[in-house]
C-alpha cells in the first residue's frame, strides 16, 4: 500500500471492536461448551417434547444461539474481507466512478490519509456513504445518491462525514463495521430475537397452566436478559468506534460541521424500522454531540468507556439473576450468591479487561504504527498526552482490582 495524503493525527482510541473480536475468538470453545450445557440442561429437566411449554423452551434455546452464530460469521467475514467486498458490490450494484463529483470525493479522502477507492450507485437513495473492505488492507467507500446531493449542497458537512469514515479506515474498523458487515446484520435481528425468544416465552409461561411451567418460572429473569447480556459488549464496541471517529473529526476542527449534519440529517428515504436499527449500531445524536464538544473529558470517557462496559454487563447479569434466586427460594443467601457470582464474573472477564488496560497504557506508542499500517499514510502523534492514557489505565486497573478483592 502506498503512502497517501498529508500527515494526519494517529488514531487516539484503541480499536475496541477488534479487541473484542480477538477475545471472542479466544473464548469460542467456552461458548460452544455453553451451548452444549444449555441443551443438556433442557434434557435433564425432564421436559417432554409433547408439552407446548417444552417446545417453547427449546425454541428459546435455539434462538439464543443465533447471536453467537452471527458473531462467528463476523469472524469469518474479517478473515475473508475480499469475499465481503464482492458481496457488497454485487448486492448494491456499485460501480467505479464515472463523473467528476465522485473523483472529488475520492481525492478528498486520499488527501486526508485514506488509500481508498470509490464505488457508487447514484440511483439508490436508501444510504449515504459507507466504508467496506476489498481486502485485508484494501478499502473502498460506497457512495449513494443522497450523499452526492449533500456534497453539492453542503460541502463542509459532507467533508465532515467523510472525515468520520476516514477515521474508521485508519483504524481497521471497516473490517467489522460499514456496509455489508455481519455485525450490522446481527443488530438487524436483535429485536425480533428478543421478542420471539424472550418476551413471547415469558408471556406464554406466565399465562400457562402447564404442569411444567415451574421449570422455567425461576429462570424467567435470566431468559429475558439473555440477549442483552450477549449483545452488550459488541454494541458497546460499535458505539465506541463511532464516537472515536467523531473525536477524530473534532480534532481536525470540523466538529461544528458534523454536529450540523447530525442535527439536520440527510433524507435517505429509509423506513422507521431501519432508522431504529441504525440507532442501535450508532450512539444517540445527543451523546455524539457531547463527545464532539467534550474536549479532554470526552477523551477520558472514550478511553475508559469500553472497559467499564464490563461493569454494566455485570449489573445486567445481576438484574436477571437476583429475581431468579428469589423465585427459587435463595433469599437467605442472596448477598452471598451475588458476591460469589460477581467475583466469578470479574475473574472470568479478566481476559477482556486486562488486555484493555494494557492496550490503554501502550497506545501512545502503538497508535501511530497501527494507523500507518491501515492507512498507508505517515501519521502525526495521537494528540492526547501520554499521562492521560496512563491515568485512565491506572484508574481502571484500581477499580477492577478493588472489585475482584471485595468479591473474592
CSV table of C-alpha atoms in Angstrom, one decimal:
chain,number,residue,atom,x,y,z
A,1,UNK,CA,0.0,0.0,0.0
A,2,UNK,CA,1.5,3.3,-1.0
A,3,UNK,CA,1.6,6.4,1.2
A,4,UNK,CA,-1.1,8.9,0.6
A,5,UNK,CA,-2.1,12.4,1.8
A,6,UNK,CA,-0.5,14.6,4.4
A,7,UNK,CA,0.4,13.7,8.0
A,8,UNK,CA,-2.8,13.3,10.0
A,9,UNK,CA,-3.3,12.6,13.7
A,10,UNK,CA,-2.9,9.0,14.5
A,11,UNK,CA,-5.9,7.1,16.0
A,12,UNK,CA,-6.3,8.3,19.5
A,13,UNK,CA,-8.5,5.5,20.7
A,14,UNK,CA,-7.6,1.8,20.7
A,15,UNK,CA,-9.6,-0.4,18.3
A,16,UNK,CA,-12.1,-1.7,20.8
A,17,UNK,CA,-14.2,-3.7,18.2
A,18,UNK,CA,-11.1,-5.6,17.0
A,19,UNK,CA,-10.0,-6.3,20.6
A,20,UNK,CA,-13.5,-7.6,21.4
A,21,UNK,CA,-13.3,-9.8,18.3
A,22,UNK,CA,-10.0,-11.3,19.3
A,23,UNK,CA,-11.2,-12.0,22.9
A,24,UNK,CA,-14.4,-13.5,21.5
A,25,UNK,CA,-12.4,-15.8,19.2
A,26,UNK,CA,-10.3,-16.9,22.1
A,27,UNK,CA,-13.5,-17.7,24.2
A,28,UNK,CA,-15.2,-19.6,21.3
A,29,UNK,CA,-14.5,-23.0,22.8
A,30,UNK,CA,-16.1,-21.9,26.1
A,31,UNK,CA,-19.1,-20.6,24.2
A,32,UNK,CA,-19.6,-23.9,22.4
A,33,UNK,CA,-19.4,-25.6,25.8
A,34,UNK,CA,-22.1,-23.3,27.0
A,35,UNK,CA,-24.3,-24.3,24.1
A,36,UNK,CA,-23.9,-28.0,24.9
A,37,UNK,CA,-24.6,-27.3,28.6
A,38,UNK,CA,-27.8,-25.5,27.8
A,39,UNK,CA,-29.2,-28.4,25.8
A,40,UNK,CA,-28.0,-30.9,28.4
A,41,UNK,CA,-29.9,-28.8,31.0
A,42,UNK,CA,-33.0,-28.9,28.8
A,43,UNK,CA,-32.7,-32.7,28.5
A,44,UNK,CA,-32.0,-33.1,32.2
A,45,UNK,CA,-35.0,-31.1,33.3
A,46,UNK,CA,-37.3,-33.9,32.4
A,47,UNK,CA,-39.3,-31.8,29.9
A,48,UNK,CA,-41.4,-33.8,27.5
A,49,UNK,CA,-41.3,-32.9,23.8
A,50,UNK,CA,-45.0,-33.3,23.7
A,51,UNK,CA,-45.5,-30.3,26.0
A,52,UNK,CA,-46.1,-27.0,24.4
A,53,UNK,CA,-44.1,-25.3,27.1
A,54,UNK,CA,-41.2,-27.7,26.4
A,55,UNK,CA,-41.2,-26.7,22.7
A,56,UNK,CA,-41.2,-23.0,23.6
A,57,UNK,CA,-38.3,-23.5,25.9
A,58,UNK,CA,-36.4,-25.5,23.3
A,59,UNK,CA,-37.2,-22.8,20.7
A,60,UNK,CA,-35.7,-20.2,23.1
A,61,UNK,CA,-32.6,-22.3,23.5
A,62,UNK,CA,-32.2,-22.4,19.7
A,63,UNK,CA,-32.9,-18.7,19.2
A,64,UNK,CA,-30.3,-17.9,21.9
A,65,UNK,CA,-27.6,-19.4,19.7
A,66,UNK,CA,-28.3,-17.1,16.8
A,67,UNK,CA,-26.3,-14.1,18.1
A,68,UNK,CA,-23.3,-16.3,18.7
A,69,UNK,CA,-23.6,-17.9,15.2
A,70,UNK,CA,-23.8,-14.4,13.7
A,71,UNK,CA,-20.8,-13.3,15.7
A,72,UNK,CA,-18.9,-16.3,14.4
A,73,UNK,CA,-20.0,-15.3,10.9
A,74,UNK,CA,-18.4,-11.9,11.7
A,75,UNK,CA,-15.1,-13.6,12.5
A,76,UNK,CA,-15.3,-15.3,9.1
A,77,UNK,CA,-16.1,-12.0,7.5
A,78,UNK,CA,-13.0,-10.5,8.9
A,79,UNK,CA,-10.9,-13.4,7.7
A,80,UNK,CA,-12.4,-13.1,4.2
A,81,UNK,CA,-12.7,-9.4,3.5
A,82,UNK,CA,-12.4,-9.7,-0.2
A,83,UNK,CA,-15.5,-12.0,-0.3
A,84,UNK,CA,-17.4,-9.4,1.7
A,85,UNK,CA,-16.3,-6.7,-0.7
A,86,UNK,CA,-17.5,-8.6,-3.7
A,87,UNK,CA,-20.8,-9.3,-2.0
A,88,UNK,CA,-21.4,-5.6,-1.2
A,89,UNK,CA,-20.6,-4.5,-4.8
A,90,UNK,CA,-22.9,-7.1,-6.2
A,91,UNK,CA,-25.7,-6.5,-3.6
A,92,UNK,CA,-25.7,-2.7,-4.1
A,93,UNK,CA,-24.7,-2.7,-7.8
A,94,UNK,CA,-21.7,-0.5,-7.1
A,95,UNK,CA,-19.5,0.7,-10.0
A,96,UNK,CA,-16.2,2.6,-10.4
A,97,UNK,CA,-16.5,6.5,-10.5
A,98,UNK,CA,-17.6,7.9,-13.8
A,99,UNK,CA,-18.1,11.5,-13.1
A,100,UNK,CA,-16.3,14.5,-11.6
A,101,UNK,CA,-18.1,14.6,-8.2
A,102,UNK,CA,-17.0,11.0,-7.4
A,103,UNK,CA,-13.4,11.8,-8.3
A,104,UNK,CA,-13.6,14.8,-6.0
A,105,UNK,CA,-14.8,12.6,-3.1
A,106,UNK,CA,-12.0,10.1,-3.8
A,107,UNK,CA,-9.4,12.8,-4.0
A,108,UNK,CA,-10.5,14.4,-0.7
A,109,UNK,CA,-10.3,11.1,1.1
A,110,UNK,CA,-6.8,10.4,-0.2
A,111,UNK,CA,-5.6,13.9,0.7
A,112,UNK,CA,-6.8,13.2,4.3
A,113,UNK,CA,-4.9,9.9,4.8
A,114,UNK,CA,-7.1,7.2,3.4
A,115,UNK,CA,-5.9,5.0,0.5
A,116,UNK,CA,-9.4,4.3,-0.7
A,117,UNK,CA,-11.3,3.6,-3.9
A,118,UNK,CA,-14.8,5.0,-4.5
A,119,UNK,CA,-17.6,2.8,-5.8
A,120,UNK,CA,-21.0,4.3,-6.4
A,121,UNK,CA,-24.7,3.7,-7.1
A,122,UNK,CA,-26.3,7.1,-7.8
A,123,UNK,CA,-29.7,5.5,-8.4
A,124,UNK,CA,-30.1,4.2,-4.9
A,125,UNK,CA,-31.5,6.6,-2.2
A,126,UNK,CA,-31.5,4.5,1.0
A,127,UNK,CA,-28.0,5.2,2.1
A,128,UNK,CA,-25.3,8.0,2.3
A,129,UNK,CA,-21.7,6.8,2.3
A,130,UNK,CA,-20.2,3.7,3.9
A,131,UNK,CA,-16.8,2.0,4.0
A,132,UNK,CA,-16.1,-1.6,3.4
A,133,UNK,CA,-13.1,-3.8,2.8
A,134,UNK,CA,-11.9,-5.0,-0.6
A,135,UNK,CA,-9.0,-7.0,1.0
A,136,UNK,CA,-7.2,-7.1,4.3
A,137,UNK,CA,-5.6,-3.7,3.7
A,138,UNK,CA,-7.6,-2.5,0.7
A,139,UNK,CA,-10.6,-0.3,1.5
A,140,UNK,CA,-13.4,1.1,-0.6
A,141,UNK,CA,-16.2,3.6,0.1
A,142,UNK,CA,-19.7,3.1,-1.2
A,143,UNK,CA,-21.3,6.4,-2.3
A,144,UNK,CA,-25.0,6.8,-2.9
A,145,UNK,CA,-27.2,9.5,-4.4
A,146,UNK,CA,-28.2,11.4,-1.1
A,147,UNK,CA,-24.5,11.9,-0.3
A,148,UNK,CA,-23.8,13.4,-3.7
A,149,UNK,CA,-26.6,15.8,-3.2
A,150,UNK,CA,-25.2,16.7,0.2
A,151,UNK,CA,-21.7,17.2,-1.3
A,152,UNK,CA,-23.2,19.8,-3.7
A,153,UNK,CA,-25.5,21.5,-1.2
A,154,UNK,CA,-23.3,21.4,2.0
A,155,UNK,CA,-19.7,20.7,1.1
A,156,UNK,CA,-18.4,21.3,4.6
A,157,UNK,CA,-20.9,19.0,6.2
A,158,UNK,CA,-20.2,16.3,3.6
A,159,UNK,CA,-16.5,16.6,4.2
A,160,UNK,CA,-17.0,16.1,7.9
A,161,UNK,CA,-18.9,12.9,7.2
A,162,UNK,CA,-16.1,11.7,5.1
A,163,UNK,CA,-13.6,12.5,7.8
A,164,UNK,CA,-15.6,10.3,10.1
A,165,UNK,CA,-15.5,7.5,7.6
A,166,UNK,CA,-11.8,8.0,7.1
A,167,UNK,CA,-11.3,7.6,10.9
A,168,UNK,CA,-12.8,4.1,10.6
A,169,UNK,CA,-10.5,3.2,7.7
A,170,UNK,CA,-7.4,4.4,9.5
A,171,UNK,CA,-8.0,2.1,12.4
A,172,UNK,CA,-9.2,-1.1,10.6
A,173,UNK,CA,-12.8,-0.6,11.9
A,174,UNK,CA,-14.1,-1.2,8.3
A,175,UNK,CA,-13.3,-4.9,8.7
A,176,UNK,CA,-16.1,-5.1,11.3
A,177,UNK,CA,-18.3,-2.0,10.6
A,178,UNK,CA,-19.6,-0.4,7.5
A,179,UNK,CA,-21.8,-1.7,4.7
A,180,UNK,CA,-22.3,-5.5,4.5
A,181,UNK,CA,-21.0,-6.0,8.0
A,182,UNK,CA,-22.2,-9.2,9.7
A,183,UNK,CA,-22.2,-7.3,12.9
A,184,UNK,CA,-24.8,-4.9,11.5
A,185,UNK,CA,-26.8,-7.9,10.4
A,186,UNK,CA,-26.6,-9.1,14.0
A,187,UNK,CA,-28.3,-5.9,15.1
A,188,UNK,CA,-30.9,-6.3,12.4
A,189,UNK,CA,-32.2,-9.4,14.0
A,190,UNK,CA,-31.8,-8.4,17.6
A,191,UNK,CA,-35.3,-7.0,18.2
A,192,UNK,CA,-37.1,-10.0,16.6
A,193,UNK,CA,-34.9,-12.4,18.6
A,194,UNK,CA,-35.7,-10.5,21.8
A,195,UNK,CA,-39.4,-10.6,21.1
A,196,UNK,CA,-39.6,-14.2,19.9
A,197,UNK,CA,-37.1,-15.7,22.2
A,198,UNK,CA,-37.5,-13.6,25.3
A,199,UNK,CA,-40.9,-11.9,25.6
A,200,UNK,CA,-43.1,-14.5,24.0
A,201,UNK,CA,-41.9,-17.4,26.1
A,202,UNK,CA,-42.3,-15.3,29.2
A,203,UNK,CA,-45.9,-14.4,28.4
A,204,UNK,CA,-46.8,-17.9,27.4
A,205,UNK,CA,-45.4,-19.4,30.6
A,206,UNK,CA,-46.8,-16.7,32.8
A,207,UNK,CA,-50.3,-17.5,31.4
A,208,UNK,CA,-49.9,-21.2,31.1
A,209,UNK,CA,-51.4,-23.9,33.4
A,210,UNK,CA,-48.9,-26.4,32.1
A,211,UNK,CA,-47.6,-28.6,34.9
A,212,UNK,CA,-44.0,-28.0,33.6
A,213,UNK,CA,-44.3,-24.2,33.8
A,214,UNK,CA,-42.5,-24.3,37.2
A,215,UNK,CA,-39.3,-25.4,35.4
A,216,UNK,CA,-38.9,-22.0,33.7
A,217,UNK,CA,-40.5,-19.9,36.4
A,218,UNK,CA,-37.3,-19.4,38.4
A,219,UNK,CA,-35.3,-18.7,35.3
A,220,UNK,CA,-37.6,-16.2,33.6
A,221,UNK,CA,-35.5,-13.1,34.5
A,222,UNK,CA,-32.4,-14.9,33.3
A,223,UNK,CA,-34.0,-15.8,30.0
A,224,UNK,CA,-35.4,-12.3,29.4
A,225,UNK,CA,-31.9,-10.7,29.9
A,226,UNK,CA,-30.1,-13.4,27.9
A,227,UNK,CA,-29.9,-11.5,24.6
A,228,UNK,CA,-28.9,-8.1,26.2
A,229,UNK,CA,-26.2,-10.0,28.0
A,230,UNK,CA,-24.9,-11.4,24.8
A,231,UNK,CA,-25.0,-8.2,22.8
A,232,UNK,CA,-23.9,-5.6,25.3
A,233,UNK,CA,-20.2,-5.8,24.7
A,234,UNK,CA,-20.2,-5.9,20.9
A,235,UNK,CA,-22.8,-3.0,20.8
A,236,UNK,CA,-20.6,-1.0,23.3
A,237,UNK,CA,-17.6,-1.7,21.0
A,238,UNK,CA,-19.5,-0.4,18.0
A,239,UNK,CA,-20.6,2.7,19.8
A,240,UNK,CA,-17.0,3.3,21.0
A,241,UNK,CA,-15.7,3.1,17.4
A,242,UNK,CA,-18.4,5.5,16.2
A,243,UNK,CA,-17.6,8.0,18.9
A,244,UNK,CA,-13.9,7.7,18.3
A,245,UNK,CA,-14.4,8.5,14.7
A,246,UNK,CA,-16.4,11.6,15.8
A,247,UNK,CA,-13.5,12.7,18.0
A,248,UNK,CA,-11.1,12.3,15.1
A,249,UNK,CA,-13.3,14.7,13.2
A,250,UNK,CA,-13.4,17.1,16.1
A,251,UNK,CA,-9.6,17.1,16.4
A,252,UNK,CA,-9.4,18.2,12.8
A,253,UNK,CA,-11.6,21.2,13.7
A,254,UNK,CA,-14.8,20.0,11.9
A,255,UNK,CA,-17.0,19.3,15.0
A,256,UNK,CA,-19.4,22.1,14.1
A,257,UNK,CA,-19.9,20.8,10.6
A,258,UNK,CA,-20.6,17.2,11.8
A,259,UNK,CA,-22.9,18.5,14.5
A,260,UNK,CA,-24.9,20.4,11.9
A,261,UNK,CA,-25.2,17.1,9.9
A,262,UNK,CA,-26.4,15.3,13.0
A,263,UNK,CA,-28.9,17.9,13.8
A,264,UNK,CA,-30.5,18.3,10.3
A,265,UNK,CA,-29.6,14.9,8.8
A,266,UNK,CA,-30.0,14.0,5.2
A,267,UNK,CA,-33.1,12.4,3.6
A,268,UNK,CA,-32.4,8.8,2.6
A,269,UNK,CA,-36.0,7.5,2.4
A,270,UNK,CA,-35.4,4.9,5.0
A,271,UNK,CA,-38.2,3.4,7.0
A,272,UNK,CA,-38.8,3.9,10.7
A,273,UNK,CA,-37.5,0.4,11.5
A,274,UNK,CA,-34.3,0.9,9.5
A,275,UNK,CA,-33.7,4.2,11.4
A,276,UNK,CA,-34.3,2.4,14.7
A,277,UNK,CA,-31.8,-0.2,13.8
A,278,UNK,CA,-29.3,2.5,12.8
A,279,UNK,CA,-29.8,3.9,16.3
A,280,UNK,CA,-28.7,0.6,17.8
A,281,UNK,CA,-25.4,0.5,15.9
A,282,UNK,CA,-24.8,4.2,16.3
A,283,UNK,CA,-24.9,6.2,19.5
A,284,UNK,CA,-27.7,8.7,20.0
A,285,UNK,CA,-27.1,12.1,18.4
A,286,UNK,CA,-27.1,13.8,21.8
A,287,UNK,CA,-24.2,11.5,23.0
A,288,UNK,CA,-22.3,12.1,19.8
A,289,UNK,CA,-22.7,15.9,20.2
A,290,UNK,CA,-21.4,15.7,23.8
A,291,UNK,CA,-18.4,13.7,22.7
A,292,UNK,CA,-17.7,16.1,19.8
A,293,UNK,CA,-17.7,19.0,22.2
A,294,UNK,CA,-16.3,17.2,25.3
A,295,UNK,CA,-12.7,18.2,25.0
A,296,UNK,CA,-10.4,16.2,27.3
A,297,UNK,CA,-13.4,14.9,29.3
A,298,UNK,CA,-14.7,13.4,26.0
A,299,UNK,CA,-11.3,11.7,25.5
A,300,UNK,CA,-11.4,10.3,29.1
A,301,UNK,CA,-14.9,8.9,28.5
A,302,UNK,CA,-13.9,7.2,25.3
A,303,UNK,CA,-10.7,5.8,26.7
A,304,UNK,CA,-12.5,4.3,29.8
A,305,UNK,CA,-15.9,3.6,28.2
A,306,UNK,CA,-15.4,0.2,26.7
A,307,UNK,CA,-13.5,-1.4,29.7
A,308,UNK,CA,-16.1,0.0,32.0
A,309,UNK,CA,-18.9,-1.5,29.9
A,310,UNK,CA,-18.0,-4.8,31.7
A,311,UNK,CA,-19.3,-3.3,34.9
A,312,UNK,CA,-22.6,-2.5,33.1
A,313,UNK,CA,-22.7,-6.1,31.9
A,314,UNK,CA,-22.2,-7.3,35.5
A,315,UNK,CA,-25.2,-5.1,36.5
A,316,UNK,CA,-27.3,-6.6,33.7
A,317,UNK,CA,-26.4,-10.1,34.9
A,318,UNK,CA,-27.3,-9.4,38.5
A,319,UNK,CA,-30.6,-7.8,37.4
A,320,UNK,CA,-31.5,-11.1,35.8
A,321,UNK,CA,-30.0,-13.3,38.5
A,322,UNK,CA,-31.3,-11.7,41.7
A,323,UNK,CA,-35.1,-12.2,40.9
A,324,UNK,CA,-34.3,-15.7,39.8
A,325,UNK,CA,-32.6,-16.5,43.1
A,326,UNK,CA,-35.6,-15.1,45.0
A,327,UNK,CA,-38.1,-17.1,43.0
A,328,UNK,CA,-36.3,-20.3,43.8
A,329,UNK,CA,-36.1,-19.6,47.5
A,330,UNK,CA,-32.5,-18.3,47.8
A,331,UNK,CA,-33.3,-15.1,49.6
A,332,UNK,CA,-31.3,-16.1,52.8
A,333,UNK,CA,-28.1,-16.4,50.8
A,334,UNK,CA,-28.9,-13.6,48.3
A,335,UNK,CA,-25.9,-11.4,49.2
A,336,UNK,CA,-23.5,-14.3,49.3
A,337,UNK,CA,-24.8,-15.5,45.9
A,338,UNK,CA,-24.4,-12.0,44.4
A,339,UNK,CA,-20.8,-11.6,45.7
A,340,UNK,CA,-19.8,-15.1,44.6
A,341,UNK,CA,-21.1,-14.7,41.1
A,342,UNK,CA,-19.8,-11.2,40.8
A,343,UNK,CA,-16.3,-12.4,41.8
A,344,UNK,CA,-16.5,-15.3,39.3
A,345,UNK,CA,-17.6,-12.9,36.5
A,346,UNK,CA,-14.8,-10.5,37.2
A,347,UNK,CA,-12.2,-13.2,37.2
A,348,UNK,CA,-13.5,-14.8,34.1
A,349,UNK,CA,-13.7,-11.4,32.3
A,350,UNK,CA,-10.1,-10.7,33.1
A,351,UNK,CA,-9.4,-11.9,29.6
A,352,UNK,CA,-11.2,-8.7,28.5
A,353,UNK,CA,-10.3,-6.0,31.0
A,354,UNK,CA,-6.6,-6.9,31.4
A,355,UNK,CA,-5.8,-6.6,27.7
A,356,UNK,CA,-7.9,-3.4,27.6
A,357,UNK,CA,-5.8,-1.9,30.3
A,358,UNK,CA,-2.5,-3.0,28.7
A,359,UNK,CA,-3.7,-1.5,25.4
A,360,UNK,CA,-4.6,1.8,27.0
A,361,UNK,CA,-1.2,2.1,28.6
A,362,UNK,CA,0.7,1.3,25.4
A,363,UNK,CA,-1.5,3.1,23.0
A,364,UNK,CA,0.6,6.4,22.8
A,365,UNK,CA,3.3,4.2,21.3
A,366,UNK,CA,1.2,1.7,19.3
A,367,UNK,CA,-1.3,4.2,17.9
A,368,UNK,CA,0.9,5.8,15.3
A,369,UNK,CA,2.2,2.5,13.9
A,370,UNK,CA,-1.4,1.0,14.0
A,371,UNK,CA,-2.8,3.9,12.0
A,372,UNK,CA,0.1,3.9,9.5
A,373,UNK,CA,-0.5,0.1,8.9
A,374,UNK,CA,-4.1,0.5,8.0
A,375,UNK,CA,-4.0,3.8,6.1
A,376,UNK,CA,-0.7,3.5,4.3
A,377,UNK,CA,0.0,7.1,5.3
A,378,UNK,CA,2.5,8.7,7.6
A,379,UNK,CA,0.9,10.0,10.8
A,380,UNK,CA,1.5,12.5,13.5
A,381,UNK,CA,1.1,11.6,17.2
A,382,UNK,CA,-2.1,10.6,18.8
A,383,UNK,CA,-2.8,14.1,20.0
A,384,UNK,CA,-3.6,13.2,23.7
A,385,UNK,CA,-0.9,13.4,26.4
A,386,UNK,CA,0.6,10.1,27.4
A,387,UNK,CA,-0.1,10.8,31.1
A,388,UNK,CA,-3.8,10.8,30.3
A,389,UNK,CA,-3.7,7.3,28.9
A,390,UNK,CA,-1.6,6.1,31.9
A,391,UNK,CA,-4.0,7.8,34.3
A,392,UNK,CA,-7.1,6.2,32.8
A,393,UNK,CA,-5.4,2.8,32.6
A,394,UNK,CA,-4.3,3.0,36.3
A,395,UNK,CA,-7.8,4.1,37.3
A,396,UNK,CA,-9.5,1.2,35.5
A,397,UNK,CA,-6.9,-1.2,37.0
A,398,UNK,CA,-7.5,0.0,40.5
A,399,UNK,CA,-11.3,-0.2,40.0
A,400,UNK,CA,-11.3,-3.8,38.7
A,401,UNK,CA,-8.6,-4.9,41.2
A,402,UNK,CA,-10.7,-3.5,44.1
A,403,UNK,CA,-13.9,-5.2,42.8
A,404,UNK,CA,-12.0,-8.5,42.5
A,405,UNK,CA,-10.7,-8.2,46.0
A,406,UNK,CA,-14.0,-7.3,47.6
A,407,UNK,CA,-15.8,-10.1,45.9
A,408,UNK,CA,-13.2,-12.8,46.5
